[in-house]
Short mmCIF file of C-alpha atoms and ligand atoms in Angstrom, two decimals:
data_model
loop_
_atom_site.label_atom_id
_atom_site.label_comp_id
_atom_site.label_asym_id
_atom_site.label_seq_id
_atom_site.Cartn_x
_atom_site.Cartn_y
_atom_site.Cartn_z
CA UNK A 1 -6.60 18.29 23.84
CA UNK A 2 -6.12 14.91 25.48
CA UNK A 3 -2.97 12.83 25.43
CA UNK A 4 -3.05 9.61 23.44
CA UNK A 5 -1.91 6.33 24.94
CA UNK A 6 1.39 6.82 23.10
CA UNK A 7 1.90 10.31 24.56
CA UNK A 8 1.16 8.99 28.05
CA UNK A 9 3.63 6.13 27.92
CA UNK A 10 7.01 7.02 29.32
CA UNK A 11 9.46 5.19 27.11
CA UNK A 12 13.06 5.99 27.95
CA UNK A 13 14.62 7.97 25.03
CA UNK A 14 17.91 6.12 25.58
CA UNK A 15 16.08 2.83 24.98
CA UNK A 16 14.65 4.21 21.72
CA UNK A 17 18.07 5.46 20.57
CA UNK A 18 19.72 2.13 21.38
CA UNK A 19 17.02 0.16 19.57
CA UNK A 20 17.65 2.08 16.35
CA UNK A 21 21.41 2.50 16.57
CA UNK A 22 22.36 -0.57 14.53
CA UNK A 23 19.50 -0.46 12.01
CA UNK A 24 20.30 -0.47 8.30
CA UNK A 25 18.55 2.06 6.08
CA UNK A 26 17.19 -0.53 3.68
CA UNK A 27 13.88 -2.32 3.08
CA UNK A 28 14.18 -5.65 4.90
CA UNK A 29 12.21 -7.40 2.14
CA UNK A 30 14.77 -6.52 -0.54
CA UNK A 31 17.86 -7.22 1.58
CA UNK A 32 19.53 -10.25 -0.03
CA UNK A 33 16.45 -11.03 -2.11
CA UNK A 34 17.13 -13.34 -5.02
CA UNK A 35 15.56 -11.61 -8.04
CA UNK A 36 17.02 -12.02 -11.52
CA UNK A 37 18.14 -8.85 -13.31
CA UNK A 38 17.01 -7.92 -16.79
CA UNK A 39 18.56 -5.91 -19.64
CA UNK A 40 17.92 -2.36 -20.76
CA UNK A 41 15.59 -1.72 -23.68
CA UNK A 42 17.78 -0.92 -26.69
CA UNK A 43 17.08 -0.39 -30.38
CA UNK A 44 13.54 -0.52 -31.74
CA UNK A 45 11.18 -3.32 -30.67
CA UNK A 46 7.52 -4.08 -31.41
CA UNK A 47 5.03 -5.53 -28.92
CA UNK A 48 1.30 -6.10 -28.69
CA UNK A 49 1.33 -4.76 -25.13
CA UNK A 50 3.88 -2.62 -23.31
CA UNK A 51 3.48 -2.20 -19.56
CA UNK A 52 5.33 0.74 -18.01
CA UNK A 53 6.35 0.09 -14.38
CA UNK A 54 7.63 -3.11 -12.77
CA UNK A 55 5.75 -3.16 -9.46
CA UNK A 56 2.73 -5.32 -8.64
CA UNK A 57 0.41 -3.40 -10.99
CA UNK A 58 2.72 -3.79 -13.97
CA UNK A 59 3.70 -7.40 -13.27
CA UNK A 60 0.10 -8.55 -12.71
CA UNK A 61 -0.95 -6.74 -15.89
CA UNK A 62 1.72 -8.51 -17.93
CA UNK A 63 1.06 -11.93 -16.38
CA UNK A 64 -2.73 -11.72 -16.74
CA UNK A 65 -2.33 -10.45 -20.32
CA UNK A 66 -0.35 -13.58 -21.19
CA UNK A 67 -2.95 -15.75 -19.47
CA UNK A 68 -5.71 -14.09 -21.52
CA UNK A 69 -3.76 -14.41 -24.77
CA UNK A 70 -0.63 -16.59 -24.65
CA UNK A 71 0.34 -15.53 -28.20
CA UNK A 72 0.44 -11.82 -27.38
CA UNK A 73 3.92 -10.24 -27.25
CA UNK A 74 4.20 -8.42 -23.92
CA UNK A 75 6.97 -6.29 -22.38
CA UNK A 76 7.40 -4.69 -18.96
CA UNK A 77 9.57 -1.57 -19.04
CA UNK A 78 10.88 -0.51 -15.60
CA UNK A 79 12.81 2.68 -14.91
CA UNK A 80 14.98 1.20 -12.17
CA UNK A 81 14.73 -2.40 -10.97
CA UNK A 82 11.66 -4.56 -10.66
CA UNK A 83 9.93 -4.08 -7.29
CA UNK A 84 12.35 -1.48 -5.86
CA UNK A 85 9.55 0.98 -5.02
CA UNK A 86 6.34 0.49 -2.98
CA UNK A 87 5.94 -3.13 -4.11
CA UNK A 88 9.21 -4.12 -2.44
CA UNK A 89 8.88 -2.04 0.72
CA UNK A 90 5.29 -2.35 1.95
CA UNK A 91 3.79 -3.99 5.03
CA UNK A 92 2.68 -7.08 3.12
CA UNK A 93 -0.99 -6.83 4.17
CA UNK A 94 -2.88 -8.38 1.24
CA UNK A 95 -6.29 -6.88 1.92
CA UNK A 96 -9.49 -7.76 0.13
CA UNK A 97 -10.73 -4.16 0.23
CA UNK A 98 -10.58 -2.35 -3.12
CA UNK A 99 -11.68 0.92 -1.50
CA UNK A 100 -9.17 1.49 1.29
CA UNK A 101 -11.47 -0.01 3.85
CA UNK A 102 -15.20 -0.50 4.03
CA UNK A 103 -16.00 2.86 5.64
CA UNK A 104 -14.25 4.79 2.86
CA UNK A 105 -15.92 2.64 0.18
CA UNK A 106 -19.37 2.98 1.73
CA UNK A 107 -19.05 6.76 1.80
CA UNK A 108 -17.91 7.05 -1.81
CA UNK A 109 -19.74 4.23 -3.56
CA UNK A 110 -22.77 3.49 -1.34
CA UNK A 111 -24.74 1.81 -4.14
CA UNK A 112 -22.04 -0.66 -5.08
CA UNK A 113 -20.16 -1.27 -1.85
CA UNK A 114 -21.47 -4.83 -1.50
CA UNK A 115 -20.45 -5.60 -5.06
CA UNK A 116 -17.02 -4.04 -4.47
CA UNK A 117 -16.61 -6.09 -1.28
CA UNK A 118 -17.49 -9.28 -3.16
CA UNK A 119 -15.14 -8.45 -6.05
CA UNK A 120 -12.38 -7.62 -3.58
CA UNK A 121 -12.83 -10.93 -1.74
CA UNK A 122 -12.84 -12.82 -5.07
CA UNK A 123 -9.64 -11.01 -6.05
CA UNK A 124 -7.98 -12.02 -2.76
CA UNK A 125 -9.20 -15.63 -3.16
CA UNK A 126 -7.75 -15.69 -6.69
CA UNK A 127 -4.40 -14.40 -5.42
CA UNK A 128 -4.37 -17.15 -2.80
CA UNK A 129 -5.27 -19.76 -5.43
CA UNK A 130 -2.52 -18.52 -7.79
CA UNK A 131 0.08 -18.57 -5.02
CA UNK A 132 -0.92 -22.16 -4.15
CA UNK A 133 -1.28 -23.54 -7.68
CA UNK A 134 1.93 -21.90 -8.93
CA UNK A 135 3.90 -22.90 -5.86
CA UNK A 136 5.06 -19.33 -5.20
CA UNK A 137 7.37 -19.19 -2.21
CA UNK A 138 6.24 -15.85 -0.76
CA UNK A 139 5.28 -16.63 2.88
CA UNK A 140 1.56 -16.20 2.13
CA UNK A 141 -0.53 -16.65 5.32
CA UNK A 142 -4.31 -15.97 5.40
CA UNK A 143 -4.34 -14.82 9.01
CA UNK A 144 -6.88 -11.98 8.84
CA UNK A 145 -6.43 -8.65 10.56
CA UNK A 146 -6.98 -7.73 14.17
CA UNK A 147 -7.99 -4.08 14.59
CA UNK A 148 -7.27 -2.93 18.11
CA UNK A 149 -8.85 -0.11 20.12
CA UNK A 150 -6.27 1.73 22.23
CA UNK A 151 -8.50 4.65 23.33
CA UNK A 152 -11.93 4.32 25.00
CA UNK A 153 -13.80 6.06 22.13
CA UNK A 154 -12.41 3.47 19.69
CA UNK A 155 -14.11 0.58 21.51
CA UNK A 156 -17.52 1.79 20.33
CA UNK A 157 -16.16 2.31 16.80
CA UNK A 158 -15.13 -1.34 16.73
CA UNK A 159 -18.45 -2.52 18.12
CA UNK A 160 -20.28 -0.52 15.45
CA UNK A 161 -18.03 -1.86 12.68
CA UNK A 162 -18.67 -5.47 13.73
CA UNK A 163 -20.73 -7.22 11.08
CA UNK A 164 -20.73 -10.67 9.60
CA UNK A 165 -19.82 -14.07 10.86
CA UNK A 166 -16.22 -13.88 9.68
CA UNK A 167 -15.58 -11.09 12.23
CA UNK A 168 -15.05 -11.61 15.93
CA UNK A 169 -15.44 -8.82 18.48
CA UNK A 170 -12.98 -9.30 21.35
CA UNK A 171 -13.27 -7.49 24.68
CA UNK A 172 -10.26 -6.31 26.63
CA UNK A 173 -9.37 -9.68 28.13
CA UNK A 174 -10.07 -11.61 24.93
CA UNK A 175 -7.96 -9.31 22.76
CA UNK A 176 -5.06 -9.42 25.24
CA UNK A 177 -5.33 -13.21 25.24
CA UNK A 178 -4.66 -13.03 21.49
CA UNK A 179 -1.89 -10.43 21.59
CA UNK A 180 -0.65 -9.18 24.90
CA UNK A 181 -0.37 -5.39 25.02
CA UNK A 182 -1.30 -3.19 27.99
CA UNK A 183 -2.63 -0.61 25.50
CA UNK A 184 -5.42 -2.81 24.09
CA UNK A 185 -9.02 -2.15 25.16
CA UNK A 186 -10.87 -4.24 22.54
CA UNK A 187 -10.32 -5.86 19.18
CA UNK A 188 -12.11 -6.85 16.00
CA UNK A 189 -10.64 -9.86 14.24
CA UNK A 190 -11.61 -9.95 10.60
CA UNK A 191 -10.65 -13.54 9.90
CA UNK A 192 -10.94 -13.77 6.08
CA UNK A 193 -10.34 -10.27 4.71
CA UNK A 194 -6.54 -10.22 4.82
CA UNK A 195 -3.50 -12.35 4.14
CA UNK A 196 0.12 -11.55 4.89
CA UNK A 197 2.91 -11.97 2.39
CA UNK A 198 6.64 -11.34 2.01
CA UNK A 199 6.36 -8.40 -0.40
CA UNK A 200 9.79 -8.89 -2.00
CA UNK A 201 9.22 -12.59 -2.58
CA UNK A 202 5.85 -11.77 -4.13
CA UNK A 203 7.61 -9.42 -6.58
CA UNK A 204 10.19 -12.10 -7.36
CA UNK A 205 7.48 -14.74 -7.86
CA UNK A 206 5.48 -12.47 -10.15
CA UNK A 207 8.50 -11.43 -12.21
CA UNK A 208 9.66 -15.02 -12.61
CA UNK A 209 6.15 -16.13 -13.61
CA UNK A 210 6.05 -13.30 -16.17
CA UNK A 211 9.39 -14.33 -17.64
CA UNK A 212 8.34 -17.98 -17.76
CA UNK A 213 5.15 -16.98 -19.58
CA UNK A 214 7.27 -15.21 -22.20
CA UNK A 215 7.02 -11.60 -21.01
CA UNK A 216 10.16 -9.59 -21.83
CA UNK A 217 11.29 -7.47 -18.88
CA UNK A 218 13.53 -4.45 -19.27
CA UNK A 219 15.13 -2.63 -16.34
CA UNK A 220 16.97 0.72 -16.04
CA UNK A 221 14.79 1.95 -18.90
CA UNK A 222 12.83 4.98 -17.72
CA UNK A 223 10.10 5.89 -20.17
CA UNK A 224 10.35 9.53 -21.17
CA UNK A 225 7.15 9.86 -23.11
CA UNK A 226 4.47 8.36 -25.31
CA UNK A 227 3.82 9.38 -28.89
CA UNK A 228 0.90 8.43 -31.09
CA UNK A 229 1.50 11.02 -33.80
CA UNK A 230 4.21 9.28 -35.80
CA UNK A 231 2.83 5.75 -36.20
CA UNK A 232 -0.70 4.85 -37.25
CA UNK A 233 -2.64 2.72 -34.75
CA UNK A 234 0.23 2.22 -32.33
CA UNK A 235 1.98 4.01 -29.49
CA UNK A 236 5.68 4.82 -29.43
CA UNK A 237 7.21 4.34 -25.98
CA UNK A 238 10.52 6.18 -25.72
CA UNK A 239 13.40 5.46 -23.36
CA UNK A 240 16.91 6.94 -23.44
CA UNK A 241 18.41 4.02 -25.34
CA UNK A 242 15.47 2.32 -27.00
CA UNK A 243 12.02 2.53 -28.45
CA UNK A 244 9.10 0.15 -28.10
CA UNK A 245 6.26 0.37 -30.60
CA UNK A 246 3.12 -1.03 -29.00
CA UNK A 247 -0.45 -1.76 -30.03
CA UNK A 248 -1.52 -1.12 -26.45
CA UNK A 249 0.14 0.44 -23.39
CA UNK A 250 -0.69 -0.01 -19.71
CA UNK A 251 0.71 2.59 -17.34
CA UNK A 252 1.55 1.22 -13.88
CA UNK A 253 3.71 4.02 -12.53
CA UNK A 254 2.01 4.49 -9.12
CA UNK A 255 3.28 7.56 -7.22
CA UNK A 256 5.66 8.64 -9.98
CA UNK A 257 4.67 11.41 -12.41
CA UNK A 258 1.99 10.16 -14.79
CA UNK A 259 3.00 9.87 -18.43
CA UNK A 260 -0.44 11.29 -19.19
CA UNK A 261 -0.31 15.03 -18.46
CA UNK A 262 -4.00 15.25 -17.60
CA UNK A 263 -3.49 12.99 -14.54
CA UNK A 264 -0.41 14.72 -13.12
CA UNK A 265 -2.37 16.28 -10.27
CA UNK A 266 -4.52 13.22 -9.51
CA UNK A 267 -2.00 11.75 -7.09
CA UNK A 268 0.49 13.17 -4.59
CA UNK A 269 3.45 11.17 -3.25
CA UNK A 270 3.24 10.70 0.52
CA UNK A 271 6.01 9.01 2.52
CA UNK A 272 5.29 6.21 4.96
CA UNK A 273 7.94 4.81 7.36
CA UNK A 274 8.62 1.29 8.60
CA UNK A 275 10.81 -0.50 11.17
CA UNK A 276 11.71 -4.19 11.33
CA UNK A 277 13.02 -5.86 14.49
CA UNK A 278 15.54 -8.62 14.77
CA UNK A 279 13.93 -12.09 14.99
CA UNK A 280 12.27 -12.48 18.40
CA UNK A 281 13.45 -15.28 20.67
CA UNK A 282 10.93 -17.93 21.69
CA UNK A 283 10.63 -16.26 25.13
CA UNK A 284 10.08 -12.81 23.63
CA UNK A 285 7.38 -14.16 21.34
CA UNK A 286 5.75 -16.07 24.18
CA UNK A 287 5.53 -12.81 26.17
CA UNK A 288 3.21 -11.45 23.47
CA UNK A 289 1.30 -14.56 22.45
CA UNK A 290 0.18 -13.79 18.90
CA UNK A 291 -0.28 -17.50 18.11
CA UNK A 292 -2.71 -16.73 15.29
CA UNK A 293 -0.19 -14.37 13.65
CA UNK A 294 -2.83 -11.82 12.55
CA UNK A 295 -1.90 -8.57 10.86
CA UNK A 296 -2.55 -5.82 13.43
CA UNK A 297 -3.60 -2.20 13.15
CA UNK A 298 -4.71 0.38 15.70
CA UNK A 299 -7.49 2.75 14.92
CA UNK A 300 -6.77 6.47 15.01
CA UNK A 301 -6.44 8.64 11.92
CA UNK A 302 -2.72 8.24 12.36
CA UNK A 303 -2.44 4.51 12.87
CA UNK A 304 0.23 1.81 13.12
CA UNK A 305 0.19 -1.43 11.18
CA UNK A 306 2.28 -4.35 12.39
CA UNK A 307 2.81 -8.03 11.77
CA UNK A 308 5.14 -10.96 12.21
CA UNK A 309 7.48 -12.10 9.45
CA UNK A 310 8.07 -15.79 8.72
CA UNK A 311 11.18 -15.68 10.94
CA UNK A 312 9.27 -13.92 13.75
CA UNK A 313 10.49 -10.38 13.39
CA UNK A 314 7.95 -7.61 13.98
CA UNK A 315 7.35 -5.13 11.18
CA UNK A 316 6.07 -1.88 12.67
CA UNK A 317 4.99 0.94 10.34
CA UNK A 318 2.69 3.85 9.69
CA UNK A 319 1.58 6.83 11.82
CA UNK A 320 3.48 9.66 10.13
CA UNK A 321 2.49 10.47 6.54
CA UNK A 322 4.91 13.01 5.09
CA UNK A 323 4.35 15.11 1.98
CA UNK A 324 7.23 17.20 0.64
CA UNK A 325 6.62 20.53 -1.06
CA UNK A 326 6.44 20.15 -4.83
CA UNK A 327 5.55 16.46 -4.60
CA UNK A 328 9.16 15.38 -4.97
CA UNK A 329 10.34 11.78 -4.62
CA UNK A 330 13.97 11.75 -3.47
CA UNK A 331 16.25 9.07 -2.00
CA UNK A 332 17.12 11.31 0.98
CA UNK A 333 13.45 11.31 2.03
CA UNK A 334 13.75 7.56 2.83
CA UNK A 335 15.54 8.47 6.07
CA UNK A 336 13.53 10.50 8.59
CA UNK A 337 15.00 10.12 12.08
CA UNK A 338 12.10 11.84 13.86
CA UNK A 339 9.58 9.42 12.27
CA UNK A 340 11.71 6.39 13.16
CA UNK A 341 12.14 7.59 16.76
CA UNK A 342 8.40 8.14 17.09
CA UNK A 343 7.70 4.69 15.66
CA UNK A 344 10.18 3.05 18.05
CA UNK A 345 8.70 4.91 21.03
CA UNK A 346 5.19 3.78 20.08
CA UNK A 347 6.46 0.21 19.59
CA UNK A 348 7.82 0.00 23.14
CA UNK A 349 4.67 1.67 24.50
CA UNK A 350 2.69 -1.16 22.87
CA UNK A 351 5.04 -3.98 23.84
CA UNK A 352 6.96 -2.88 26.98
CA UNK A 353 7.92 -6.52 27.58
CA UNK A 354 10.17 -6.27 24.48
CA UNK A 355 12.52 -3.74 26.08
CA UNK A 356 15.98 -4.39 24.68
CA UNK A 357 14.81 -5.64 21.26
CA UNK A 358 16.64 -3.92 18.42
CA UNK A 359 15.54 -2.86 14.98
CA UNK A 360 17.62 -4.36 12.18
CA UNK A 361 16.10 -2.35 9.30
CA UNK A 362 14.39 1.00 8.81
CA UNK A 363 13.05 2.44 5.57
CA UNK A 364 10.62 4.81 3.94
CA UNK A 365 8.44 4.39 0.89
CA UNK A 366 6.18 6.48 -1.22
CA UNK A 367 2.41 6.10 -1.51
CA UNK A 368 0.25 7.38 -4.39
CA UNK A 369 -2.44 9.28 -2.51
CA UNK A 370 -5.56 10.22 -4.47
CA UNK A 371 -8.44 12.35 -3.24
CA UNK A 372 -10.69 9.29 -2.96
CA UNK A 373 -8.01 7.16 -1.23
CA UNK A 374 -8.53 4.29 -3.65
CA UNK A 375 -7.64 3.52 -7.25
CA UNK A 376 -8.94 5.36 -10.30
CA UNK A 377 -8.62 4.48 -13.96
CA UNK A 378 -7.78 6.63 -16.96
CA UNK A 379 -7.73 6.08 -20.70
CA UNK A 380 -6.07 8.02 -23.52
CA UNK A 381 -5.00 7.89 -27.16
CA UNK A 382 -8.28 6.42 -28.50
CA UNK A 383 -8.29 3.66 -25.90
CA UNK A 384 -4.81 2.44 -26.74
CA UNK A 385 -3.39 3.59 -23.40
CA UNK A 386 -4.77 2.65 -20.00
CA UNK A 387 -3.71 3.96 -16.60
CA UNK A 388 -4.37 2.95 -12.99
CA UNK A 389 -3.12 4.74 -9.86
CA UNK A 390 -4.26 6.21 -6.55
CA UNK A 391 -4.15 3.10 -4.31
CA UNK A 392 -3.14 5.33 -1.36
CA UNK A 393 -1.20 2.75 0.54
CA UNK A 394 -3.56 -0.18 0.07
CA UNK A 395 -2.52 -1.79 -3.18
CA UNK A 396 -0.91 -5.16 -2.54
CA UNK A 397 -4.12 -6.93 -3.59
CA UNK A 398 -5.99 -4.08 -5.29
CA UNK A 399 -3.26 -3.75 -7.93
CA UNK A 400 -4.27 -7.15 -9.34
CA UNK A 401 -7.88 -5.99 -9.66
CA UNK A 402 -6.61 -2.81 -11.35
CA UNK A 403 -4.53 -4.89 -13.76
CA UNK A 404 -7.69 -6.72 -14.84
CA UNK A 405 -9.53 -3.42 -15.31
CA UNK A 406 -6.74 -2.07 -17.52
CA UNK A 407 -6.77 -5.25 -19.62
CA UNK A 408 -10.58 -5.04 -19.94
CA UNK A 409 -10.25 -1.45 -21.14
CA UNK A 410 -7.41 -2.18 -23.55
CA UNK A 411 -9.34 -5.14 -24.98
CA UNK A 412 -12.43 -2.95 -25.52
CA UNK A 413 -14.43 -5.27 -23.24
CA UNK A 414 -17.50 -4.47 -21.18
CA UNK A 415 -17.27 -6.44 -17.95
CA UNK A 416 -18.71 -6.26 -14.45
CA UNK A 417 -15.53 -4.41 -13.51
CA UNK A 418 -15.72 -1.77 -16.27
CA UNK A 419 -19.35 -0.97 -15.36
CA UNK A 420 -18.51 0.01 -11.78
CA UNK A 421 -18.88 3.66 -10.76
CA UNK A 422 -15.51 3.26 -9.11
CA UNK A 423 -14.02 2.47 -12.52
CA UNK A 424 -16.07 4.92 -14.57
CA UNK A 425 -15.46 7.98 -12.39
CA UNK A 426 -12.23 9.82 -11.73
CA UNK A 427 -11.80 11.70 -8.42
CA UNK A 428 -10.98 15.41 -8.35
CA UNK A 429 -7.30 16.30 -8.71
CA UNK A 430 -5.22 17.94 -5.99
CA UNK A 431 -4.68 21.68 -6.46
CA UNK A 432 -1.27 22.84 -7.77
CA UNK A 433 1.37 24.17 -5.35
CA UNK A 434 1.43 25.98 -3.01
CA UNK A 435 -2.20 24.98 -2.33
CA UNK A 436 -1.39 21.24 -2.40
CA UNK A 437 1.23 21.58 0.32
CA UNK A 438 -0.95 23.84 2.48
CA UNK A 439 -3.94 21.55 2.02
CA UNK A 440 -2.04 18.37 2.93
CA UNK A 441 -0.34 20.01 5.93
CA UNK A 442 -3.54 21.48 7.34
CA UNK A 443 -5.38 18.18 6.88
CA UNK A 444 -2.59 16.32 8.69
CA UNK A 445 -2.70 18.88 11.51
CA UNK A 446 -6.48 18.48 11.79
CA UNK A 447 -6.24 14.67 11.82
CA UNK A 448 -3.63 14.84 14.58
CA UNK A 449 -5.93 17.12 16.60
CA UNK A 450 -8.83 14.70 16.10
CA UNK A 451 -6.62 11.86 17.39
CA UNK A 452 -5.97 14.00 20.47
CA UNK A 453 -9.65 14.85 20.91
CA UNK A 454 -11.40 11.46 21.15
CA UNK A 455 -11.64 11.25 17.35
CA UNK A 456 -13.81 14.38 17.05
CA UNK A 457 -13.35 16.00 13.65
CA UNK A 458 -12.98 19.80 13.36
CA UNK A 459 -14.59 22.14 10.84
CA UNK A 460 -11.92 21.57 8.18
CA UNK A 461 -12.32 17.79 8.33
CA UNK A 462 -16.12 18.04 8.34
CA UNK A 463 -15.95 20.31 5.28
CA UNK A 464 -13.65 17.85 3.50
CA UNK A 465 -15.98 14.99 4.49
CA UNK A 466 -18.95 16.87 3.04
CA UNK A 467 -17.02 17.46 -0.20
CA UNK A 468 -16.19 13.77 -0.42
CA UNK A 469 -12.51 14.42 0.26
CA UNK A 470 -12.35 13.45 3.91
CA UNK A 471 -10.23 10.63 5.20
CA UNK A 472 -11.37 8.24 7.85
CA UNK A 473 -9.05 5.35 8.54
C1 FAD B 1 5.85 1.81 3.32
C2 FAD B 1 4.67 1.28 2.59
C3 FAD B 1 3.83 0.34 3.20
C4 FAD B 1 2.74 -0.17 2.51
N1 FAD B 1 2.01 -1.17 3.09
C5 FAD B 1 1.00 -1.74 2.39
C6 FAD B 1 0.31 -2.86 2.90
O1 FAD B 1 0.66 -3.42 3.95
N2 FAD B 1 -0.75 -3.34 2.20
C7 FAD B 1 -1.14 -2.78 1.02
O2 FAD B 1 -2.11 -3.24 0.42
N3 FAD B 1 -0.44 -1.77 0.47
C8 FAD B 1 0.62 -1.26 1.11
N4 FAD B 1 1.34 -0.26 0.54
C9 FAD B 1 1.00 0.18 -0.82
C10 FAD B 1 1.45 -0.82 -1.87
O3 FAD B 1 2.80 -1.16 -1.65
C11 FAD B 1 1.27 -0.19 -3.26
O4 FAD B 1 -0.09 0.20 -3.42
C12 FAD B 1 1.63 -1.13 -4.40
O5 FAD B 1 2.90 -1.69 -4.21
C13 FAD B 1 1.60 -0.34 -5.70
O6 FAD B 1 2.17 -1.13 -6.72
P1 FAD B 1 2.54 -0.42 -8.09
O7 FAD B 1 3.07 -1.45 -8.99
O8 FAD B 1 1.35 0.36 -8.58
O9 FAD B 1 3.62 0.66 -7.72
P2 FAD B 1 5.21 0.58 -7.46
O10 FAD B 1 5.59 -0.62 -6.72
O11 FAD B 1 5.58 1.92 -6.89
O12 FAD B 1 5.81 0.44 -8.90
C14 FAD B 1 5.77 1.50 -9.85
C15 FAD B 1 6.98 1.29 -10.73
O13 FAD B 1 6.87 2.16 -11.87
C16 FAD B 1 8.18 2.55 -12.21
N5 FAD B 1 8.09 3.76 -13.03
C17 FAD B 1 7.52 4.94 -12.69
N6 FAD B 1 7.62 5.82 -13.72
C18 FAD B 1 8.26 5.16 -14.71
C19 FAD B 1 8.67 5.54 -16.02
N7 FAD B 1 8.43 6.77 -16.52
N8 FAD B 1 9.33 4.61 -16.77
C20 FAD B 1 9.57 3.35 -16.30
N9 FAD B 1 9.22 2.96 -15.07
C21 FAD B 1 8.56 3.85 -14.29
C22 FAD B 1 8.87 2.79 -10.88
O14 FAD B 1 10.28 2.75 -11.00
C23 FAD B 1 8.29 1.66 -10.03
O15 FAD B 1 9.13 0.52 -10.00
C24 FAD B 1 2.44 0.29 1.19
C25 FAD B 1 3.27 1.22 0.59
C26 FAD B 1 4.38 1.71 1.26
C27 FAD B 1 5.28 2.69 0.57
#
């Protein structure tokens, strides 16, 4: 076993403790965010389309449904508040990839990877065009991503991944001229594939656009179940205080238990943790450079993603991925001191010149991991119900593509999207407990070992790779 660059760095534990001591346990993006609130669903209401879940998937589905048919009556029914979950607490990397990166897509859908890449880029371009034409104030910046090698074996990985004129390979000096870290050995700047956004403002923009288009939004209205037995040709959507009778239903519930029993084991909730610094001073920012403001990510199986906010804070997230036995989602899991300490230590190893910077916010969020690490699509109740989930932590842009797929399905349409293998096939489910827990833990352990062994994958990971279940970031 070899030490990683983060193990080797000797960051003073007192510095780490001090940097976290005043942080608030709250997603920075939702702190003070101006989003309207909406009523509960009460009584009995009828709609052409009911969307369950008020994150990006649900809001895009409702908005695009109104754009396709302005006369349709559309409702979004959200169990808590719009955008409180992953959509309000992510890193804000709006990535073109629909497949959780090109390597994962190439392995799973080799025949259609070029088509998927094109569709993903079109989807990102359309998001950018919508943001611009609608005047959404969501700090959208098409900066691209800079992938950085921090171990010698990763330099060759980057060189091999370099393709296309929109990507720039940067050697050690060139990458440090972009962003100044003593840990960087090389970089690959993918200039068009990614934008950055303020995730909370994107939620607020989407929700406001939905409301302006005539979508009715209901909050604090957890859907308990769907019933097609009692009404002919429609679906009854039940909440504690109200009922919606819908011609069509789109399920956009992400990591939360699927309302379709057959998909309950197709995702597991995995926690990801994030820190946000105070705004950097001009001198602190100058000590790093970062003039092009790219989104950054390092390369191991356990990787960090980081970026600047509009007011020049650094968001620093990733590395640990924590699954709790039974697949529970609980508020107390949002706080995980050992993950935050590890993140802070790795932050100062990367940017030692920022010694003394403090973190203002820390938070956790839940990701809907599927066994193919990218979205899948389900249908039920004679095509009246559509479902999309499984984004596995890369859904800021892909959720809009998924919204279009669900609307194609619900409209009975055959489109380029519905003909994709990625859309037609559903990945294998996870096993039930205790096998799910043991499987996730042993995979995490093996990935950590690979990161400590120049990326070399052990027998377990090779077996999972061969079965199409392996993860390669
Ligand atoms: C910490 C973190 C960092 C991330 N970083 C990135 C990133 O940088 N880039 C990227 O592309 N992706 C990222 N992701 C993933 C991305 O945020 C998600 O893929 C995306 O937000 C999923 O949107 P969604 O609408 O499907 O899910 P969510 O935002 O989770 O919304 C689902 C909604 O459904 C509601 N719901 C569930 N069940 C019911 C029910 N029965 N009745 C009513 N409502 C219900 C929930 O309350 C919730 O509001 C990150 C995720 C996390 C957690």
